[in-house]
CSV table of C-alpha atoms in Angstrom, one decimal:
chain,number,residue,atom,x,y,z
A,1,MET,CA,-90.2,25.8,-21.6
A,2,ARG,CA,-92.1,25.3,-18.4
A,3,HIS,CA,-94.9,27.9,-18.9
A,4,LEU,CA,-96.1,30.1,-21.7
A,5,LEU,CA,-96.7,33.6,-20.3
A,6,ASP,CA,-95.3,35.8,-23.1
A,7,PHE,CA,-92.2,35.7,-25.3
A,8,GLN,CA,-89.6,37.1,-22.9
A,9,GLY,CA,-86.6,34.9,-23.1
A,10,TRP,CA,-87.7,33.0,-26.2
A,11,SER,CA,-85.3,32.3,-29.0
A,12,ARG,CA,-86.2,32.2,-32.7
A,13,LYS,CA,-85.2,28.5,-32.6
A,14,GLU,CA,-87.7,27.7,-29.9
A,15,VAL,CA,-90.5,29.3,-31.9
A,16,GLU,CA,-89.4,27.4,-35.1
A,17,ASP,CA,-89.3,24.1,-33.2
A,18,LEU,CA,-92.8,24.7,-31.8
A,19,PHE,CA,-94.1,25.6,-35.4
A,20,GLU,CA,-92.5,22.4,-36.7
A,21,THR,CA,-94.6,20.4,-34.2
A,22,ALA,CA,-97.7,22.5,-35.1
A,23,ARG,CA,-97.2,21.5,-38.8
A,24,LEU,CA,-97.2,17.9,-37.8
A,25,MET,CA,-100.3,18.5,-35.6
A,26,GLN,CA,-102.0,19.8,-38.8
A,27,GLU,CA,-101.4,16.4,-40.3
A,28,VAL,CA,-103.1,14.8,-37.3
A,29,LEU,CA,-106.1,17.2,-37.8
A,30,ALA,CA,-106.4,16.2,-41.4
A,31,ARG,CA,-106.8,12.5,-40.6
A,32,PRO,CA,-110.1,10.6,-40.5
A,33,VAL,CA,-109.5,10.0,-36.8
A,34,LYS,CA,-108.3,13.4,-35.5
A,35,LYS,CA,-107.0,12.2,-32.3
A,36,VAL,CA,-103.7,10.8,-30.9
A,37,PRO,CA,-103.0,9.4,-27.4
A,38,ALA,CA,-100.0,11.6,-26.7
A,39,LEU,CA,-101.5,13.4,-23.6
A,40,GLN,CA,-103.4,10.4,-22.3
A,41,GLY,CA,-103.4,10.6,-18.5
A,42,PHE,CA,-102.9,14.4,-18.4
A,43,THR,CA,-105.6,16.9,-17.2
A,44,VAL,CA,-105.9,20.3,-18.7
A,45,ALA,CA,-108.0,23.0,-17.1
A,46,THR,CA,-109.3,26.0,-18.9
A,47,VAL,CA,-109.6,28.7,-16.2
A,48,PHE,CA,-111.4,31.7,-17.7
A,49,PHE,CA,-111.9,34.6,-15.2
A,50,GLU,CA,-112.9,36.6,-18.2
A,51,PRO,CA,-115.3,35.3,-20.9
A,52,SER,CA,-114.1,33.9,-24.2
A,53,THR,CA,-115.5,31.5,-26.7
A,54,ARG,CA,-112.9,30.8,-29.4
A,55,THR,CA,-109.8,30.7,-27.2
A,56,ARG,CA,-111.4,28.3,-24.7
A,57,ILE,CA,-112.9,26.0,-27.4
A,58,SER,CA,-109.7,26.0,-29.3
A,59,PHE,CA,-107.7,25.0,-26.3
A,60,GLU,CA,-110.2,22.4,-25.2
A,61,LEU,CA,-110.3,20.8,-28.7
A,62,ALA,CA,-106.5,20.9,-28.8
A,63,ALA,CA,-106.3,19.1,-25.5
A,64,ARG,CA,-109.0,16.5,-26.5
A,65,ARG,CA,-107.4,15.9,-29.9
A,66,MET,CA,-104.4,14.6,-27.8
A,67,SER,CA,-106.5,12.6,-25.4
A,68,ALA,CA,-106.0,14.8,-22.4
A,69,ASP,CA,-108.9,15.1,-19.9
A,70,VAL,CA,-110.3,18.6,-19.9
A,71,VAL,CA,-112.0,20.5,-17.1
A,72,SER,CA,-113.4,23.9,-17.7
A,73,PHE,CA,-113.9,26.8,-15.2
A,74,SER,CA,-115.6,30.0,-15.9
A,75,ALA,CA,-115.9,32.8,-13.5
A,76,ALA,CA,-119.5,33.6,-14.2
A,77,SER,CA,-120.9,30.3,-12.8
A,78,SER,CA,-118.4,29.7,-10.0
A,79,SER,CA,-117.5,30.3,-6.4
A,80,LEU,CA,-115.6,33.3,-7.6
A,81,GLU,CA,-119.0,34.9,-7.4
A,82,LYS,CA,-119.1,33.9,-3.8
A,83,GLY,CA,-115.8,35.7,-3.1
A,84,GLU,CA,-113.3,32.9,-3.7
A,85,SER,CA,-109.9,34.4,-4.8
A,86,TYR,CA,-108.0,33.5,-8.0
A,87,LYS,CA,-105.5,31.8,-5.8
A,88,ASP,CA,-108.0,29.6,-4.0
A,89,THR,CA,-109.7,28.7,-7.3
A,90,LEU,CA,-106.4,27.5,-8.7
A,91,LEU,CA,-105.3,25.7,-5.6
A,92,THR,CA,-108.7,23.8,-5.6
A,93,LEU,CA,-108.0,22.7,-9.2
A,94,GLU,CA,-104.4,21.8,-8.3
A,95,ALA,CA,-105.8,19.6,-5.5
A,96,MET,CA,-107.9,17.8,-8.1
A,97,GLY,CA,-104.8,16.8,-10.1
A,98,VAL,CA,-104.7,19.3,-12.9
A,99,ASP,CA,-101.5,19.2,-15.0
A,100,ALA,CA,-101.9,22.4,-17.1
A,101,TYR,CA,-103.9,25.6,-16.7
A,102,VAL,CA,-104.9,27.8,-19.5
A,103,ILE,CA,-105.7,31.1,-17.7
A,104,ARG,CA,-107.5,34.1,-19.0
A,105,ALA,CA,-108.0,37.1,-16.8
A,106,ASP,CA,-109.0,40.7,-17.2
A,107,ALA,CA,-106.1,41.7,-14.9
A,108,ALA,CA,-102.6,41.6,-16.3
A,109,GLY,CA,-100.2,39.3,-14.5
A,110,VAL,CA,-102.7,36.7,-13.2
A,111,PRO,CA,-101.1,33.9,-15.2
A,112,HIS,CA,-97.7,35.0,-14.1
A,113,GLN,CA,-98.8,35.0,-10.5
A,114,ALA,CA,-100.4,31.6,-10.9
A,115,THR,CA,-97.0,30.0,-11.6
A,116,ARG,CA,-96.2,30.6,-8.0
A,117,TRP,CA,-99.3,28.9,-6.8
A,118,VAL,CA,-99.5,25.7,-8.9
A,119,ARG,CA,-97.0,23.0,-9.9
A,120,GLY,CA,-98.6,22.5,-13.3
A,121,ALA,CA,-97.8,24.3,-16.5
A,122,VAL,CA,-99.4,27.7,-16.9
A,123,ILE,CA,-100.5,29.0,-20.3
A,124,ASN,CA,-101.5,32.6,-20.7
A,125,GLY,CA,-104.9,32.6,-22.5
A,126,GLY,CA,-104.9,36.4,-22.5
A,127,ASP,CA,-104.3,38.7,-19.5
A,128,GLY,CA,-105.5,42.2,-19.5
A,129,ARG,CA,-103.8,44.4,-22.1
A,130,ARG,CA,-100.5,42.5,-21.5
A,131,ALA,CA,-100.2,39.4,-23.6
A,132,HIS,CA,-102.1,36.8,-25.6
A,133,PRO,CA,-99.2,34.6,-26.7
A,134,THR,CA,-101.1,31.7,-28.3
A,135,GLN,CA,-103.0,34.2,-30.5
A,136,ALA,CA,-99.7,35.7,-31.6
A,137,LEU,CA,-98.3,32.2,-32.3
A,138,LEU,CA,-101.2,31.2,-34.5
A,139,ASP,CA,-101.0,34.6,-36.2
A,140,ALA,CA,-97.3,34.1,-36.9
A,141,PHE,CA,-97.8,30.5,-38.0
A,142,THR,CA,-100.6,31.6,-40.4
A,143,LEU,CA,-98.4,34.4,-41.8
A,144,LEU,CA,-95.5,31.9,-42.3
A,145,GLU,CA,-97.8,29.6,-44.1
A,146,ALA,CA,-99.0,32.4,-46.4
A,147,LEU,CA,-95.7,34.3,-46.9
A,148,GLY,CA,-93.1,31.5,-46.6
A,149,SER,CA,-90.8,33.5,-44.4
A,150,LEU,CA,-91.2,36.6,-42.2
A,151,GLU,CA,-87.6,37.8,-42.7
A,152,GLY,CA,-87.8,41.5,-43.8
A,153,ARG,CA,-91.6,41.4,-44.2
A,154,LYS,CA,-93.6,44.4,-43.3
A,155,ILE,CA,-96.7,43.6,-41.1
A,156,ALA,CA,-99.2,46.3,-40.3
A,157,ILE,CA,-101.3,46.0,-37.2
A,158,VAL,CA,-104.3,48.3,-37.3
A,159,GLY,CA,-106.8,49.5,-34.7
A,160,ASP,CA,-106.9,49.8,-31.0
A,161,ILE,CA,-103.2,49.1,-30.3
A,162,LEU,CA,-103.4,50.7,-26.8
A,163,HIS,CA,-105.8,48.2,-25.3
A,164,SER,CA,-104.7,45.2,-27.4
A,165,ARG,CA,-102.9,42.2,-25.9
A,166,VAL,CA,-102.9,40.7,-29.3
A,167,ALA,CA,-101.0,43.6,-30.7
A,168,ARG,CA,-98.5,43.5,-27.8
A,169,SER,CA,-97.8,39.8,-28.2
A,170,ASN,CA,-97.5,40.1,-31.9
A,171,ALA,CA,-95.1,43.0,-31.4
A,172,GLU,CA,-92.9,40.7,-29.3
A,173,LEU,CA,-93.1,37.7,-31.6
A,174,LEU,CA,-93.1,38.9,-35.2
A,175,PRO,CA,-89.8,40.9,-34.9
A,176,LEU,CA,-88.2,37.7,-33.3
A,177,LEU,CA,-89.0,36.0,-36.6
A,178,GLY,CA,-87.5,38.8,-38.7
A,179,ALA,CA,-90.6,40.9,-39.5
A,180,GLU,CA,-90.8,44.6,-39.4
A,181,VAL,CA,-94.0,45.6,-37.5
A,182,TRP,CA,-96.0,48.8,-37.9
A,183,CYS,CA,-98.9,49.6,-35.6
A,184,ALA,CA,-101.4,52.2,-36.8
A,185,GLY,CA,-104.5,53.5,-35.2
A,186,PRO,CA,-106.2,56.7,-33.9
A,187,PRO,CA,-103.8,58.7,-31.8
A,188,THR,CA,-106.0,58.2,-28.7
A,189,LEU,CA,-105.6,54.4,-29.2
A,190,LEU,CA,-101.9,54.3,-29.7
A,191,PRO,CA,-99.5,53.7,-26.7
A,192,GLU,CA,-96.7,56.2,-26.2
A,193,ARG,CA,-94.1,53.6,-27.1
A,194,LEU,CA,-94.0,49.9,-27.9
A,195,PRO,CA,-90.6,48.2,-28.3
A,196,ASN,CA,-89.5,46.9,-31.7
A,197,VAL,CA,-92.4,48.4,-33.6
A,198,ARG,CA,-93.1,51.6,-35.6
A,199,LEU,CA,-96.2,53.5,-34.3
A,200,THR,CA,-98.1,55.8,-36.5
A,201,PRO,CA,-101.6,57.4,-36.7
A,202,ASP,CA,-101.2,57.4,-40.5
A,203,LEU,CA,-102.8,54.2,-41.9
A,204,GLU,CA,-101.5,54.8,-45.4
A,205,GLU,CA,-97.9,54.9,-44.2
A,206,ALA,CA,-98.4,51.6,-42.3
A,207,LEU,CA,-100.1,49.9,-45.3
A,208,LYS,CA,-97.6,51.1,-47.9
A,209,GLU,CA,-95.8,48.0,-49.3
A,210,ALA,CA,-97.0,45.8,-46.4
A,211,ASP,CA,-96.9,42.1,-46.8
A,212,ALA,CA,-99.8,41.5,-44.4
A,213,VAL,CA,-102.4,43.6,-42.5
A,214,MET,CA,-103.8,42.6,-39.2
A,215,ALA,CA,-107.0,44.4,-38.2
A,216,LEU,CA,-107.9,44.4,-34.5
A,217,ARG,CA,-111.3,44.2,-32.9
A,218,LEU,CA,-112.7,47.6,-31.9
A,219,GLN,CA,-114.3,47.4,-28.6
A,220,LYS,CA,-117.5,49.5,-28.4
A,221,GLU,CA,-116.7,50.6,-24.8
A,222,ARG,CA,-113.8,52.6,-26.2
A,223,MET,CA,-116.3,55.0,-27.6
A,224,ALA,CA,-118.2,55.2,-24.3
A,225,ALA,CA,-114.9,56.1,-22.7
A,226,GLY,CA,-114.5,59.0,-25.1
A,227,LEU,CA,-111.4,57.6,-26.9
A,228,LEU,CA,-113.2,57.7,-30.2
A,229,PRO,CA,-115.4,60.4,-31.5
A,230,SER,CA,-117.7,58.1,-33.5
A,231,LEU,CA,-117.9,54.7,-35.2
A,232,PRO,CA,-118.4,56.3,-38.7
A,233,GLU,CA,-115.3,58.3,-38.2
A,234,TYR,CA,-113.2,55.3,-37.3
A,235,VAL,CA,-114.7,53.4,-40.3
A,236,ALA,CA,-113.8,56.4,-42.5
A,237,LEU,CA,-110.2,56.7,-41.3
A,238,TYR,CA,-109.1,53.2,-40.3
A,239,GLN,CA,-111.3,50.5,-41.9
A,240,ILE,CA,-109.3,48.1,-44.0
A,241,THR,CA,-111.0,48.2,-47.4
A,242,GLU,CA,-110.1,46.7,-50.7
A,243,GLU,CA,-109.1,50.1,-52.0
A,244,ARG,CA,-106.8,50.8,-49.1
A,245,LEU,CA,-105.3,47.4,-49.3
A,246,ARG,CA,-104.0,48.4,-52.8
A,247,LYS,CA,-101.3,50.4,-51.0
A,248,ALA,CA,-99.9,47.2,-49.7
A,249,LYS,CA,-98.0,44.6,-51.8
A,250,PRO,CA,-100.2,42.8,-54.4
A,251,HIS,CA,-99.9,39.5,-52.5
A,252,ALA,CA,-100.7,41.1,-49.1
A,253,VAL,CA,-102.9,39.0,-46.9
A,254,LEU,CA,-105.5,40.1,-44.2
A,255,LEU,CA,-105.7,38.7,-40.7
A,256,HIS,CA,-108.1,39.4,-37.8
A,257,PRO,CA,-108.0,37.8,-34.4
A,258,GLY,CA,-111.8,37.8,-34.2
A,259,PRO,CA,-114.5,38.2,-33.3
A,260,MET,CA,-114.8,40.6,-36.2
A,261,ASN,CA,-117.2,43.6,-36.3
A,262,ARG,CA,-118.0,43.1,-40.0
A,263,ASP,CA,-117.9,46.4,-41.9
A,264,VAL,CA,-116.3,48.2,-39.0
A,265,GLU,CA,-112.6,47.0,-38.9
A,266,VAL,CA,-112.7,45.3,-42.2
A,267,GLU,CA,-114.9,45.8,-45.3
A,268,GLY,CA,-117.2,42.8,-45.5
A,269,THR,CA,-116.4,41.8,-49.0
A,270,LEU,CA,-112.7,41.8,-48.2
A,271,ALA,CA,-113.3,39.7,-45.1
A,272,ASP,CA,-114.8,37.1,-47.3
A,273,SER,CA,-112.2,37.3,-50.1
A,274,GLU,CA,-109.3,35.0,-50.9
A,275,ARG,CA,-106.9,37.4,-49.3
A,276,SER,CA,-108.6,37.0,-45.9
A,277,LEU,CA,-106.9,34.4,-43.6
A,278,VAL,CA,-109.4,34.8,-40.8
A,279,ASN,CA,-110.8,31.2,-41.0
A,280,ARG,CA,-107.3,29.8,-41.5
A,281,GLN,CA,-106.2,31.5,-38.3
A,282,VAL,CA,-109.0,29.8,-36.4
A,283,GLN,CA,-108.1,26.4,-37.9
A,284,ASN,CA,-104.4,26.9,-37.2
A,285,GLY,CA,-105.2,27.8,-33.6
A,286,VAL,CA,-106.0,24.2,-32.7
A,287,ALA,CA,-102.8,22.9,-34.3
A,288,VAL,CA,-100.6,25.5,-32.6
A,289,ARG,CA,-102.2,25.0,-29.2
A,290,MET,CA,-101.7,21.2,-29.6
A,291,ALA,CA,-98.1,21.9,-30.1
A,292,VAL,CA,-97.9,24.2,-27.1
A,293,LEU,CA,-99.6,21.6,-24.8
A,294,TYR,CA,-97.3,18.9,-26.2
A,295,HIS,CA,-94.1,21.0,-25.6
A,296,LEU,CA,-95.2,22.0,-22.1
A,297,LEU,CA,-96.6,18.7,-20.8
A,298,VAL,CA,-94.6,15.8,-22.4
A,299,GLY,CA,-91.6,15.0,-20.3
A,300,ARG,CA,-92.8,17.1,-17.4
A,301,LYS,CA,-94.0,14.2,-15.1
A,302,ALA,CA,-90.6,12.5,-15.0
B,1,MET,CA,-70.6,1.2,-24.8
B,2,ARG,CA,-68.2,-1.6,-25.9
B,3,PHE,CA,-68.3,-2.9,-29.4
B,4,LYS,CA,-68.8,-6.7,-29.6
B,5,ALA,CA,-69.3,-7.9,-33.2
B,6,VAL,CA,-70.5,-7.3,-36.7
B,7,ILE,CA,-73.7,-9.3,-37.1
B,8,MET,CA,-74.4,-8.5,-40.7
B,9,GLY,CA,-72.3,-6.9,-43.4
B,10,GLU,CA,-73.4,-5.1,-46.5
B,11,GLU,CA,-73.9,-8.3,-48.5
B,12,GLU,CA,-75.8,-10.0,-45.7
B,13,VAL,CA,-78.2,-7.1,-45.4
B,14,ARG,CA,-78.8,-7.2,-49.1
B,15,ARG,CA,-79.5,-10.9,-49.2
B,16,ALA,CA,-81.8,-10.7,-46.2
B,17,LEU,CA,-83.8,-7.9,-47.9
B,18,VAL,CA,-84.0,-9.9,-51.2
B,19,ARG,CA,-85.3,-12.9,-49.3
B,20,MET,CA,-87.8,-10.9,-47.3
B,21,ALA,CA,-89.1,-9.2,-50.5
B,22,HIS,CA,-89.7,-12.7,-52.0
B,23,GLU,CA,-91.4,-13.9,-48.8
B,24,ILE,CA,-93.7,-10.8,-48.8
B,25,VAL,CA,-94.7,-11.4,-52.5
B,26,GLU,CA,-95.3,-15.1,-51.8
B,27,ARG,CA,-97.4,-14.5,-48.7
B,28,ASN,CA,-99.4,-11.8,-50.3
B,29,LYS,CA,-99.7,-13.8,-53.5
B,30,GLY,CA,-98.3,-11.0,-55.6
B,31,ALA,CA,-98.0,-7.3,-55.2
B,32,GLU,CA,-101.7,-6.5,-55.7
B,33,ASP,CA,-103.0,-4.1,-53.0
B,34,LEU,CA,-99.7,-4.2,-51.3
B,35,VAL,CA,-98.3,-1.1,-49.6
B,36,LEU,CA,-95.2,-0.7,-47.4
B,37,VAL,CA,-95.0,1.7,-44.4
B,38,GLY,CA,-91.6,2.4,-42.9
B,39,ILE,CA,-91.4,3.4,-39.2
B,40,HIS,CA,-89.1,6.4,-38.5
B,41,THR,CA,-86.1,6.4,-38.7
B,42,ARG,CA,-84.5,3.4,-40.3
B,43,GLY,CA,-87.7,1.6,-41.2
B,44,ILE,CA,-88.2,4.2,-44.0
B,45,PRO,CA,-85.1,3.3,-46.1
B,46,LEU,CA,-85.8,-0.4,-45.5
B,47,ALA,CA,-89.4,0.0,-46.7
B,48,GLN,CA,-88.1,1.8,-49.8
B,49,ARG,CA,-85.6,-0.9,-50.6
B,50,LEU,CA,-88.1,-3.7,-50.1
B,51,ALA,CA,-90.6,-1.8,-52.3
B,52,GLN,CA,-88.0,-1.4,-55.0
B,53,LEU,CA,-87.1,-5.1,-54.9
B,54,ILE,CA,-90.7,-6.2,-55.0
B,55,GLY,CA,-91.4,-3.7,-57.8
B,56,GLY,CA,-88.5,-5.3,-59.7
B,57,PHE,CA,-89.8,-8.9,-59.4
B,58,GLU,CA,-93.4,-8.0,-60.0
B,59,GLY,CA,-93.1,-5.2,-62.6
B,60,LYS,CA,-95.3,-3.0,-60.5
B,61,GLU,CA,-94.7,0.0,-58.4
B,62,VAL,CA,-95.3,-0.6,-54.7
B,63,PRO,CA,-96.3,2.5,-52.7
B,64,VAL,CA,-94.3,3.5,-49.6
B,65,GLY,CA,-95.6,5.5,-46.7
B,66,ILE,CA,-93.8,6.8,-43.6
B,67,LEU,CA,-95.0,6.6,-40.1
B,68,ASP,CA,-94.0,8.4,-36.9
B,69,ILE,CA,-95.1,6.8,-33.7
B,70,THR,CA,-94.0,9.5,-31.2
B,71,LEU,CA,-97.6,10.6,-30.4
B,72,TYR,CA,-98.6,7.0,-29.8
B,73,ARG,CA,-95.8,6.0,-27.4
B,74,ASP,CA,-97.1,4.5,-24.2
B,75,ASP,CA,-94.3,6.1,-22.1
B,76,LEU,CA,-94.9,9.7,-23.1
B,77,SER,CA,-96.1,10.8,-19.7
B,78,GLU,CA,-93.2,9.3,-17.9
B,79,ILE,CA,-90.1,10.0,-19.9
B,80,GLY,CA,-87.9,12.9,-18.9
B,81,LEU,CA,-87.3,14.2,-22.4
B,82,GLN,CA,-89.6,15.6,-24.9
B,83,PRO,CA,-89.4,13.4,-28.0
B,84,LYS,CA,-89.4,15.2,-31.3
B,85,VAL,CA,-92.5,14.6,-33.4
B,86,ARG,CA,-91.7,13.7,-36.9
B,87,GLU,CA,-93.6,13.5,-40.2
B,88,THR,CA,-96.2,10.9,-41.0
B,89,ARG,CA,-97.0,10.7,-44.6
B,90,ILE,CA,-99.2,8.0,-46.1
B,91,PRO,CA,-99.9,9.3,-49.6
B,92,PHE,CA,-102.4,6.5,-50.4
B,93,ASP,CA,-105.7,5.1,-49.1
B,94,LEU,CA,-105.0,2.3,-46.5
B,95,ASN,CA,-108.6,0.9,-46.7
B,96,GLY,CA,-108.6,-2.7,-48.0
B,97,LYS,CA,-104.8,-2.8,-48.5
B,98,SER,CA,-102.2,-5.3,-47.3
B,99,VAL,CA,-99.8,-3.2,-45.3
B,100,VAL,CA,-96.3,-4.3,-44.5
B,101,LEU,CA,-95.0,-2.3,-41.5
B,102,VAL,CA,-91.2,-2.1,-41.7
B,103,ASP,CA,-88.8,-1.4,-38.9
B,104,ASP,CA,-85.1,-2.1,-38.3
B,105,VAL,CA,-85.2,-3.9,-35.0
B,106,LEU,CA,-87.9,-5.7,-33.1
B,107,TYR,CA,-87.3,-5.7,-29.4
B,108,THR,CA,-89.9,-5.2,-26.7
B,109,GLY,CA,-92.7,-4.8,-29.2
B,110,ARG,CA,-93.8,-1.4,-27.9
B,111,THR,CA,-92.9,0.4,-31.1
B,112,ALA,CA,-94.8,-2.1,-33.2
B,113,ARG,CA,-97.9,-1.8,-30.9
B,114,ALA,CA,-97.8,2.0,-31.2
B,115,ALA,CA,-97.4,1.7,-35.0
B,116,LEU,CA,-100.5,-0.6,-35.1
B,117,ASP,CA,-102.5,2.0,-33.2
B,118,ALA,CA,-101.3,4.8,-35.5
B,119,LEU,CA,-102.0,2.8,-38.7
B,120,ILE,CA,-105.5,1.9,-37.5
B,121,ASP,CA,-106.3,5.6,-36.9
B,122,LEU,CA,-105.3,6.3,-40.5
B,123,GLY,CA,-107.5,3.8,-42.2
B,124,ARG,CA,-108.7,0.2,-42.2
B,125,PRO,CA,-106.2,-2.0,-43.9
B,126,ARG,CA,-107.3,-5.5,-44.9
B,127,ARG,CA,-104.4,-6.9,-43.0
B,128,ILE,CA,-101.1,-5.7,-41.5
B,129,TYR,CA,-97.8,-7.6,-41.6
B,130,LEU,CA,-94.7,-6.8,-39.7
B,131,ALA,CA,-91.2,-6.9,-41.3
B,132,VAL,CA,-88.0,-6.3,-39.4
B,133,LEU,CA,-84.4,-6.6,-40.3
B,134,VAL,CA,-83.4,-7.9,-36.9
B,135,ASP,CA,-85.5,-9.6,-34.2
B,136,ARG,CA,-83.5,-9.5,-31.0
B,137,GLY,CA,-86.1,-11.0,-28.7
B,138,HIS,CA,-87.2,-9.8,-25.2
B,139,ARG,CA,-90.8,-9.1,-26.1
B,140,GLU,CA,-93.0,-7.3,-23.5
B,141,LEU,CA,-96.1,-7.6,-25.6
B,142,PRO,CA,-97.7,-10.5,-27.6
B,143,ILE,CA,-96.3,-9.3,-31.0
B,144,ARG,CA,-94.3,-11.2,-33.5
B,145,ALA,CA,-92.8,-10.4,-36.9
B,146,ASP,CA,-94.1,-12.0,-40.2
B,147,PHE,CA,-90.8,-11.3,-42.0
B,148,VAL,CA,-87.5,-11.3,-40.3
B,149,GLY,CA,-84.0,-10.6,-41.8
B,150,LYS,CA,-82.1,-12.2,-39.0
B,151,ASN,CA,-83.1,-13.7,-35.6
B,152,LEU,CA,-80.5,-12.6,-33.1
B,153,PRO,CA,-80.8,-13.8,-29.6
B,154,THR,CA,-79.4,-11.1,-27.3
B,155,ALA,CA,-78.9,-10.2,-23.7
B,156,ARG,CA,-80.8,-7.1,-22.4
B,157,SER,CA,-77.4,-5.5,-21.6
B,158,GLU,CA,-76.6,-5.6,-25.3
B,159,VAL,CA,-77.5,-3.0,-27.9
B,160,VAL,CA,-78.2,-3.8,-31.6
B,161,LYS,CA,-77.2,-0.9,-33.9
B,162,VAL,CA,-78.5,-1.0,-37.5
B,163,LYS,CA,-76.6,1.2,-39.9
B,164,LEU,CA,-78.0,1.9,-43.3
B,165,ARG,CA,-76.5,3.5,-46.4
B,166,GLU,CA,-79.2,6.2,-46.5
B,167,THR,CA,-78.9,7.2,-42.9
B,168,ASP,CA,-75.4,6.2,-41.8
B,169,GLY,CA,-73.4,5.8,-45.0
B,170,GLU,CA,-73.0,2.0,-44.8
B,171,ASP,CA,-75.1,-1.1,-44.4
B,172,ARG,CA,-74.1,-2.9,-41.2
B,173,VAL,CA,-75.6,-4.5,-38.1
B,174,GLU,CA,-73.5,-4.3,-35.0
B,175,LEU,CA,-73.8,-5.7,-31.5
B,176,TRP,CA,-72.6,-3.6,-28.6
B,177,GLU,CA,-72.5,-4.1,-24.8
B,178,LYS,CA,-73.8,-1.4,-22.5
B,179,GLU,CA,-71.1,-0.4,-19.9
B,180,ALA,CA,-73.5,0.0,-17.0
B,181,PRO,CA,-76.9,-1.5,-16.6
B,182,SER,CA,-79.7,1.0,-17.1
B,183,GLY,CA,-83.4,0.9,-16.6
B,184,ALA,CA,-84.1,2.9,-19.7
B,185,HIS,CA,-84.3,1.1,-23.0
B,186,ARG,CA,-85.6,1.9,-26.4
B,187,GLU,CA,-86.4,-0.6,-29.1
B,188,GLY,CA,-83.3,-1.4,-31.0
B,189,ALA,CA,-81.0,0.8,-29.1
């Protein structure tokens, strides 16, 4: 793989190989010295045209754990404010010798476009509503850890599916690993169609016999846009509660890509319970991103 | 590649390992605080065999760990292929231990250097020894082995192949000649 933009053209074998590397990276992260020299001499830039905390920090830690140099660009404090274009920003970084770009943008397609401007590896750190592939990878990795295999497993994704790049990337990746994906949410927040997944406004139907439930963050601006009548109504109909989770299989686990609106998408006590893998997702994010950087960068300079 | 000779047969490999096991015990004055760490791939079965031999003489179980040095290679940014990362498993505390690093062939010394870096990141051993079944010369770094099964002067155009029961179905050390000279070389092969 030369870039990581989405999962188009990916095989199950490629995902499994990446996960095998991620498992070995977990071992590195458990050592007293959590650092290896594998990416010494490489420079990774996190280029965030849209704000993010956890994805950026997770990538920066992943790069540093492998001894890469890291530079960080964020739109808020940059020449972008002075009118510089995405392209010129990236070309400036390219001229400074960057080998990999983690790009987040509010517009879909910016990372894809970037592959035409720079020679380095481009990693999509989330673009518009389109894709957030490393989030989906860490979700799938965490699910595999909890469930052993995803073959024939039912995964319910709940919330604002329409605007969610996390849901879209998971809807691409999880079926590739054999899972059956259901997406549930208010009718105003469901897309007309999403390939490979079952869409339903009926939460109960989605949760029934599910092996895992992934709650998505509800963005408050959706209410301002009139897509949701009120927060209490959303909570009443779509919040994942301990009681609702009883519809799922007894071992069913809970995921959330964060940041979580506690007691909105998920009942607070459930978020803190043993069934919640939210912190494990964050932890696995570093190992998975180390594996992505390793697979993209090593062997590239030759 | 052209086959040239069998350097060690099954019996010679066995005798060399018995002798090395005795040397390790003698140098360490017993098996106290002794641990063995095999380097992927063939260092692992060699470390297990040495541990078994030492355990037999000393009546004491000698722990064995496995070490992958891929993430420590000094040529990772240059090579054209992406080497597969393998498992590192050291299921014991390295602090204060006498560690014997075990590999099949000692050649340029770059694998040994990477292994030393990796080990030091995993703990602080009291000392580290290096044991190899074959030392074929051509060092590029100031590294030497403490325990050697066989010293084998070779040409750079030659390749030493170590085959072991556990990985290859038989114990044998062979010498081969490369058909065309190549700039790329890996330790042992």
